Amino acid sequence: MGGFIPQGLTWGQAPQNQPPDVEQVIRLAQEKLANLMPNGKGLWTVVFIVIAILWLSSGIYVVGPDEEGVVVRFGRYVQTTGSGLNYHLPYPVESVYKPKVTQVQRIEIGYRSRDRAMVDVQGESLMLTGDENIIDIDMSVQYRIHNAADYLFNVRNPTADPFTVVRNAAESAIRQVIGRSKIDDALTTGKALIQENTKKAMQDILNLYQSGLLITAVQLQQVAPPQEVVHAFKDVASAREDRERAINEAEGYSNDILPKAKGEAARQLQEAEGYKLAKVSRAEGEVKRFLALLTEYNKAKEVTKTRLYLESMEEVLTGMNKVLVSPNASNGVLPFLPLNQKNGQQPPQTGKGE
C-alpha cells in the first residue's frame, strides 16, 4: 500500500506556512483506501485479519526462570510448561498461571516477628508432652512449591492466604511429635530429632492432601517451660547438675581406688601362690628325705638310729656352752673342764645348773 503526500508538499520539501489540515489528511487517506478496495469490502477483511492476528498473538507468554507455567483450558488443567517462551490458545479458550516454584517461603509457629521483636502466641506455642508436662515451643518452617498444578488446584485460595495449609500442618505435626516425647528430651538433647520428625510428619500431611508443597526446613527457635513454672524448672535443672557432678566425682574416686585395690589383690595372690609353691616344694623334699632315711633305716637300724641321734645332738648343741661332769663328781671337788676357753679367755657366765 503506497503512502500519500499532503496537498501543497513535495518530497524533500518542508511546509512553508502551517501544518496540513488533519481532516484533509484523513479524507485523502479514505479516498486512497476506497480506490484500493472497491465497495469497502476489503477494509473489513483487513480489519478482521488484523484483529485475528492480534488475538492469536496474545497467546504468547514468557515463563521466568523461577516460575512454572500452568495452562488451563476452560478452567481444566492441560499442561505445565518450563521457563522460556511458550504459547497457549488465546483467552478465553486457554489461560496460564505462573507461580514462583523456587521461592522459599517462611512461616512462624508460636510467635510473630514484629519490628525486630518476638511476640508470643500461646495458642500455638503451648502443648502437652508425652510425660504430661506443658512446654512452650516456637518454631519456624520453610517451604516452597514442588508441584505447581497441585498447589493451584488442591489448595483452597492459595493466592489469598498461602500460609494457612502449611500452618495447620505444622501445628498438627509438632503437637503429634511432642505428644510422644519427654520434656527432658525436648529441653536438652532431643531437639534435632524433634525437628526431623516434625518435618517428616508435615510432609506426610501435605502429601496426603496433594498440596504440591515441599517442606525444606523446620527450626525450633525456642523450647522452654511456661513462664509460670520456669523457676521450678530452673531448680530442677540445678538439682540435675548437682546430681551429675556428684556422680562424676564418685566415678573419679572409684577410678582412683579400684585400680589400686586390684593391684594389691593381684600382689597378694602372687605372694600366696609363691608361698604355696615354696611350702609344697619343701614338703615334697621332706617326704623324699624321710623316705630315703626309711630306706637306710630298714637296711641298718642301729647304725641309722645312732647316726640320726648324733646329727640331732650336733644340731641342738651347736653354739651352746657345754660342761662335762664326771659320774663321780659328787665325791669331793667338782672337776671342771673349760672346753670352749681359748687363749686364757674366761667362759661366759651362763648361770647355775650349766
Coordinates of C-alpha atoms in Angstrom, one line a residue:
M1 CA 0.0 0.0 0.0
G2 CA 1.5 3.3 -1.0
G3 CA 1.7 6.3 1.1
F4 CA 0.2 9.7 0.5
I5 CA 1.6 13.3 0.4
P6 CA -0.5 16.1 1.8
Q7 CA -1.6 18.8 -0.7
G8 CA 1.0 21.5 -1.4
L9 CA 4.0 19.4 -0.4
T10 CA 6.6 17.5 -2.5
W11 CA 9.2 15.0 -1.4
G12 CA 12.1 16.7 0.5
Q13 CA 10.1 19.9 0.9
A14 CA 9.1 21.2 4.4
P15 CA 5.9 23.0 5.0
Q16 CA 6.3 26.8 4.4
N17 CA 3.5 28.4 6.4
Q18 CA 1.4 25.9 8.6
P19 CA 0.9 22.2 9.0
P20 CA -1.6 20.4 6.8
D21 CA -5.2 20.2 7.8
V22 CA -6.0 16.9 9.7
E23 CA -9.4 16.5 8.2
Q24 CA -7.9 16.8 4.7
V25 CA -5.3 14.2 5.5
I26 CA -8.0 11.8 6.8
R27 CA -10.2 12.4 3.7
L28 CA -7.3 11.8 1.3
A29 CA -6.5 8.5 3.1
Q30 CA -10.1 7.3 2.9
E31 CA -10.1 8.1 -0.8
K32 CA -6.9 6.2 -1.3
L33 CA -8.3 3.1 0.6
A34 CA -11.5 3.3 -1.4
N35 CA -9.6 3.2 -4.6
L36 CA -7.7 0.1 -3.5
M37 CA -10.8 -1.7 -2.1
P38 CA -13.9 -1.1 -4.2
N39 CA -17.3 -1.1 -2.4
G40 CA -15.5 -1.0 1.1
K41 CA -15.5 -4.8 1.5
G42 CA -11.7 -5.1 1.6
L43 CA -11.5 -2.7 4.5
W44 CA -13.4 -5.1 6.8
T45 CA -11.3 -8.0 5.7
V46 CA -8.1 -6.2 6.6
V47 CA -9.6 -5.2 10.0
F48 CA -10.7 -8.8 10.7
I49 CA -7.3 -10.1 9.7
V50 CA -5.5 -7.6 12.0
I51 CA -7.8 -8.4 14.9
A52 CA -7.3 -12.2 14.3
I53 CA -3.5 -11.7 14.3
L54 CA -3.6 -9.7 17.5
W55 CA -5.9 -12.2 19.2
L56 CA -3.7 -15.2 18.2
S57 CA -0.5 -13.4 19.3
S58 CA -2.0 -12.8 22.7
G59 CA -1.3 -16.5 23.5
I60 CA 2.4 -15.9 23.5
Y61 CA 3.8 -15.8 27.1
V62 CA 7.1 -16.0 28.8
V63 CA 7.8 -18.1 31.9
G64 CA 10.6 -16.8 34.2
P65 CA 13.5 -19.0 35.4
D66 CA 11.9 -19.2 38.9
E67 CA 8.4 -20.0 37.6
E68 CA 6.4 -22.7 36.0
G69 CA 3.5 -22.2 33.6
V70 CA 0.3 -24.0 34.4
V71 CA -2.0 -23.9 31.3
V72 CA -5.8 -24.4 31.8
R73 CA -8.4 -24.8 29.1
F74 CA -11.8 -23.5 30.1
G75 CA -10.7 -23.9 33.7
R76 CA -9.4 -27.5 33.3
Y77 CA -5.7 -28.3 33.7
V78 CA -3.9 -29.0 30.5
Q79 CA -0.1 -28.9 31.0
T80 CA 2.8 -27.4 32.9
T81 CA 5.5 -25.6 30.9
G82 CA 9.0 -24.7 31.9
S83 CA 10.8 -21.4 31.7
G84 CA 11.2 -19.6 28.4
L85 CA 8.9 -18.5 25.5
N86 CA 5.7 -20.6 25.3
Y87 CA 2.3 -20.4 23.6
H88 CA -1.2 -21.3 24.6
L89 CA -4.6 -20.8 22.9
P90 CA -5.7 -17.2 23.4
Y91 CA -8.2 -16.2 26.1
P92 CA -11.0 -17.2 26.7
V93 CA -10.0 -20.7 25.4
E94 CA -6.9 -21.1 27.5
S95 CA -5.1 -19.1 30.2
V96 CA -1.9 -19.6 32.1
Y97 CA -0.8 -19.2 35.8
K98 CA 2.9 -18.6 36.6
P99 CA 3.6 -19.4 40.3
K100 CA 7.2 -19.0 41.6
V101 CA 8.3 -22.5 42.4
T102 CA 11.8 -21.8 43.5
Q103 CA 11.0 -19.1 46.0
V104 CA 11.3 -20.3 49.6
Q105 CA 8.6 -19.1 51.9
R106 CA 8.7 -18.9 55.7
I107 CA 6.1 -19.1 58.4
E108 CA 6.3 -18.7 62.2
I109 CA 4.5 -21.1 64.7
G110 CA 4.1 -19.9 68.3
Y111 CA 5.3 -16.4 67.7
R112 CA 5.3 -13.5 65.3
S113 CA 8.3 -11.2 64.4
R114 CA 7.3 -7.6 64.7
D115 CA 9.8 -4.7 64.5
R116 CA 12.7 -7.0 65.4
A117 CA 10.8 -8.3 68.4
M118 CA 9.2 -11.7 69.0
V119 CA 5.6 -11.7 70.1
D120 CA 4.5 -14.9 71.8
V121 CA 1.3 -16.6 70.5
Q122 CA 0.4 -19.0 73.3
G123 CA -2.5 -20.6 71.5
E124 CA 0.1 -22.1 69.1
S125 CA 3.2 -22.5 71.3
L126 CA 1.8 -24.2 74.4
M127 CA 1.5 -28.0 74.0
L128 CA 1.5 -31.2 76.1
T129 CA 4.5 -33.6 76.2
G130 CA 4.4 -37.4 76.4
D131 CA 5.1 -37.3 80.1
E132 CA 2.2 -34.9 80.8
N133 CA 4.1 -31.7 81.1
I134 CA 3.3 -28.4 79.4
I135 CA 6.0 -26.9 77.2
D136 CA 6.3 -23.6 75.2
I137 CA 7.8 -24.1 71.7
D138 CA 8.4 -21.5 69.0
M139 CA 9.2 -22.9 65.5
S140 CA 9.8 -21.6 62.0
V141 CA 9.1 -23.6 58.8
Q142 CA 10.5 -23.0 55.4
Y143 CA 8.7 -24.4 52.3
R144 CA 8.4 -24.0 48.5
I145 CA 6.1 -25.1 45.7
H146 CA 7.0 -28.6 44.5
N147 CA 4.1 -29.2 42.1
A148 CA 2.5 -26.1 40.7
A149 CA -0.6 -27.7 39.4
D150 CA -1.4 -29.5 42.7
Y151 CA -0.7 -26.3 44.6
L152 CA -3.1 -24.2 42.4
F153 CA -6.0 -26.6 42.2
N154 CA -5.8 -28.6 45.6
V155 CA -5.1 -25.7 48.0
R156 CA -8.1 -23.6 48.8
N157 CA -7.4 -19.9 47.8
P158 CA -3.6 -20.2 47.7
T159 CA -3.0 -16.6 46.5
A160 CA -5.1 -15.0 49.2
D161 CA -3.7 -17.0 52.2
P162 CA -0.8 -19.2 51.1
F163 CA 0.3 -19.9 54.7
T164 CA -2.9 -21.5 56.0
V165 CA -2.4 -25.0 54.9
V166 CA 1.3 -25.0 56.0
R167 CA 0.4 -23.5 59.4
N168 CA -2.3 -26.1 60.0
A169 CA 0.0 -28.9 59.0
A170 CA 2.8 -27.5 61.2
E171 CA 0.7 -27.2 64.3
S172 CA -0.7 -30.7 63.8
A173 CA 2.8 -32.3 63.2
I174 CA 4.6 -30.6 66.1
R175 CA 1.9 -31.5 68.6
Q176 CA 2.0 -35.0 67.4
V177 CA 5.7 -35.3 67.8
I178 CA 5.8 -33.5 71.2
G179 CA 3.0 -35.7 72.4
R180 CA 5.3 -38.7 72.0
S181 CA 8.4 -37.0 73.5
K182 CA 9.5 -36.4 77.1
I183 CA 10.0 -32.8 78.3
D184 CA 13.7 -33.5 79.3
D185 CA 14.4 -34.6 75.7
A186 CA 12.7 -31.5 74.3
L187 CA 14.6 -29.2 76.6
T188 CA 18.1 -30.8 76.1
T189 CA 19.4 -33.3 73.6
G190 CA 16.3 -34.3 71.7
K191 CA 15.8 -31.1 69.7
A192 CA 17.4 -32.3 66.5
L193 CA 15.3 -35.5 66.5
I194 CA 12.1 -33.5 67.1
Q195 CA 12.9 -31.2 64.2
E196 CA 13.4 -34.2 61.8
N197 CA 10.3 -36.0 63.0
T198 CA 8.2 -32.8 62.7
K199 CA 9.5 -32.2 59.1
K200 CA 8.6 -35.7 58.1
A201 CA 5.2 -35.6 59.7
M202 CA 4.4 -32.2 58.0
Q203 CA 5.5 -33.6 54.6
D204 CA 3.3 -36.7 55.1
I205 CA 0.3 -34.5 55.8
L206 CA 0.9 -32.2 52.8
N207 CA 1.4 -35.2 50.5
L208 CA -1.8 -36.8 51.8
Y209 CA -3.8 -33.7 50.7
Q210 CA -1.7 -33.4 47.4
S211 CA -0.9 -29.8 48.2
G212 CA 2.1 -29.6 45.9
L213 CA 4.3 -28.1 48.7
L214 CA 7.7 -29.2 49.8
I215 CA 9.0 -28.6 53.4
T216 CA 12.7 -27.6 53.2
A217 CA 13.5 -26.9 56.8
V218 CA 12.0 -27.0 60.3
Q219 CA 13.8 -25.0 63.0
L220 CA 13.0 -24.8 66.7
Q221 CA 13.5 -21.2 67.7
Q222 CA 12.8 -21.6 71.4
V223 CA 11.9 -24.5 73.7
A224 CA 11.2 -23.6 77.3
P225 CA 8.8 -24.3 80.1
P226 CA 5.9 -21.9 80.6
Q227 CA 6.7 -18.7 82.4
E228 CA 4.5 -19.7 85.4
V229 CA 6.8 -22.6 86.3
V230 CA 10.1 -21.5 84.8
H231 CA 11.7 -21.0 88.3
A232 CA 10.7 -24.6 89.3
F233 CA 12.3 -25.9 86.2
K234 CA 15.5 -24.0 86.9
D235 CA 15.6 -25.6 90.4
V236 CA 15.2 -29.0 88.8
A237 CA 17.9 -28.2 86.3
S238 CA 20.2 -27.1 89.1
A239 CA 19.5 -30.3 91.1
R240 CA 20.2 -32.4 88.0
E241 CA 23.5 -30.6 87.5
D242 CA 24.4 -31.3 91.2
R243 CA 23.5 -34.9 90.7
E244 CA 25.7 -35.2 87.6
R245 CA 28.5 -33.5 89.4
A246 CA 28.2 -35.9 92.4
I247 CA 28.1 -38.9 90.0
N248 CA 31.2 -37.7 88.2
E249 CA 33.1 -37.2 91.5
A250 CA 32.1 -40.7 92.7
E251 CA 33.2 -42.2 89.4
G252 CA 36.5 -40.3 89.7
Y253 CA 37.0 -41.7 93.2
S254 CA 36.1 -45.2 92.0
N255 CA 38.5 -44.9 89.1
D256 CA 41.3 -44.0 91.5
I257 CA 40.6 -46.6 94.2
L258 CA 39.7 -49.6 92.1
P259 CA 43.0 -49.9 90.2
K260 CA 44.9 -49.7 93.5
A261 CA 42.7 -52.4 95.1
K262 CA 43.0 -54.6 92.1
G263 CA 46.8 -54.2 92.1
E264 CA 47.0 -55.0 95.8
A265 CA 44.8 -58.1 95.3
A266 CA 47.0 -59.3 92.5
R267 CA 50.1 -58.8 94.6
Q268 CA 48.7 -60.8 97.5
L269 CA 47.6 -63.5 95.1
Q270 CA 51.1 -63.8 93.7
E271 CA 52.6 -63.9 97.1
A272 CA 50.2 -66.6 98.2
E273 CA 51.0 -68.6 95.1
G274 CA 54.7 -68.3 95.8
Y275 CA 54.2 -69.2 99.5
K276 CA 52.2 -72.2 98.4
L277 CA 54.8 -73.4 95.9
A278 CA 57.5 -73.0 98.5
K279 CA 55.6 -75.0 101.1
V280 CA 54.7 -77.7 98.7
S281 CA 58.3 -78.0 97.4
R282 CA 59.7 -78.1 100.9
A283 CA 57.1 -80.7 102.0
E284 CA 57.9 -82.8 98.9
G285 CA 61.6 -82.5 99.8
E286 CA 61.0 -83.6 103.4
V287 CA 59.0 -86.5 102.2
K288 CA 61.8 -87.6 99.8
R289 CA 64.4 -87.2 102.6
F290 CA 62.2 -89.2 105.0
L291 CA 61.7 -92.0 102.5
A292 CA 65.5 -92.1 101.9
L293 CA 66.1 -92.3 105.7
L294 CA 63.5 -95.0 106.0
T295 CA 65.2 -97.0 103.3
E296 CA 68.6 -96.7 105.1
Y297 CA 67.0 -97.4 108.4
N298 CA 65.5 -100.7 107.1
K299 CA 68.9 -101.7 105.9
A300 CA 70.7 -101.0 109.2
K301 CA 68.5 -99.9 112.0
E302 CA 71.1 -99.5 114.9
V303 CA 73.6 -97.6 112.7
T304 CA 70.9 -95.3 111.4
K305 CA 69.5 -94.6 114.8
T306 CA 72.9 -93.7 116.1
R307 CA 73.7 -91.5 113.2
L308 CA 70.4 -89.7 113.5
Y309 CA 70.9 -89.2 117.2
L310 CA 74.4 -87.8 116.7
E311 CA 73.2 -85.5 113.9
S312 CA 70.3 -84.2 116.0
M313 CA 72.6 -83.6 119.0
E314 CA 75.1 -81.8 116.9
E315 CA 72.4 -79.5 115.5
V316 CA 71.0 -78.9 119.0
L317 CA 74.3 -78.4 120.9
T318 CA 76.0 -76.2 118.3
G319 CA 76.9 -72.8 119.7
M320 CA 76.0 -73.6 123.3
N321 CA 78.3 -73.6 126.4
K322 CA 78.9 -77.2 127.4
V323 CA 80.0 -78.6 130.8
L324 CA 81.1 -82.1 131.1
V325 CA 80.5 -83.7 134.6
S326 CA 82.1 -87.0 135.6
P327 CA 79.9 -89.6 137.1
N328 CA 82.0 -89.4 140.3
A329 CA 81.6 -85.7 140.5
S330 CA 79.5 -85.9 143.7
N331 CA 82.6 -87.1 145.7
G332 CA 84.9 -84.3 146.6
V333 CA 85.7 -81.3 144.4
L334 CA 83.7 -80.8 141.2
P335 CA 86.1 -81.2 138.3
F336 CA 85.6 -78.6 135.6
L337 CA 86.9 -78.8 132.0
P338 CA 86.5 -75.4 130.1
L339 CA 86.3 -76.8 126.5
N340 CA 85.4 -73.6 124.9
Q341 CA 88.0 -71.4 126.6
K342 CA 90.8 -70.4 124.2
N343 CA 94.0 -68.4 124.9
G344 CA 93.2 -67.9 128.5
Q345 CA 89.8 -66.3 128.0
Q346 CA 87.1 -66.9 130.6
P347 CA 84.0 -68.6 129.5
P348 CA 80.8 -66.6 129.6
Q349 CA 78.7 -66.9 132.7
T350 CA 75.6 -68.9 131.9
G351 CA 74.1 -69.2 135.4
K352 CA 73.6 -72.1 137.8
G353 CA 73.0 -75.6 136.6
E354 CA 75.1 -75.4 133.5

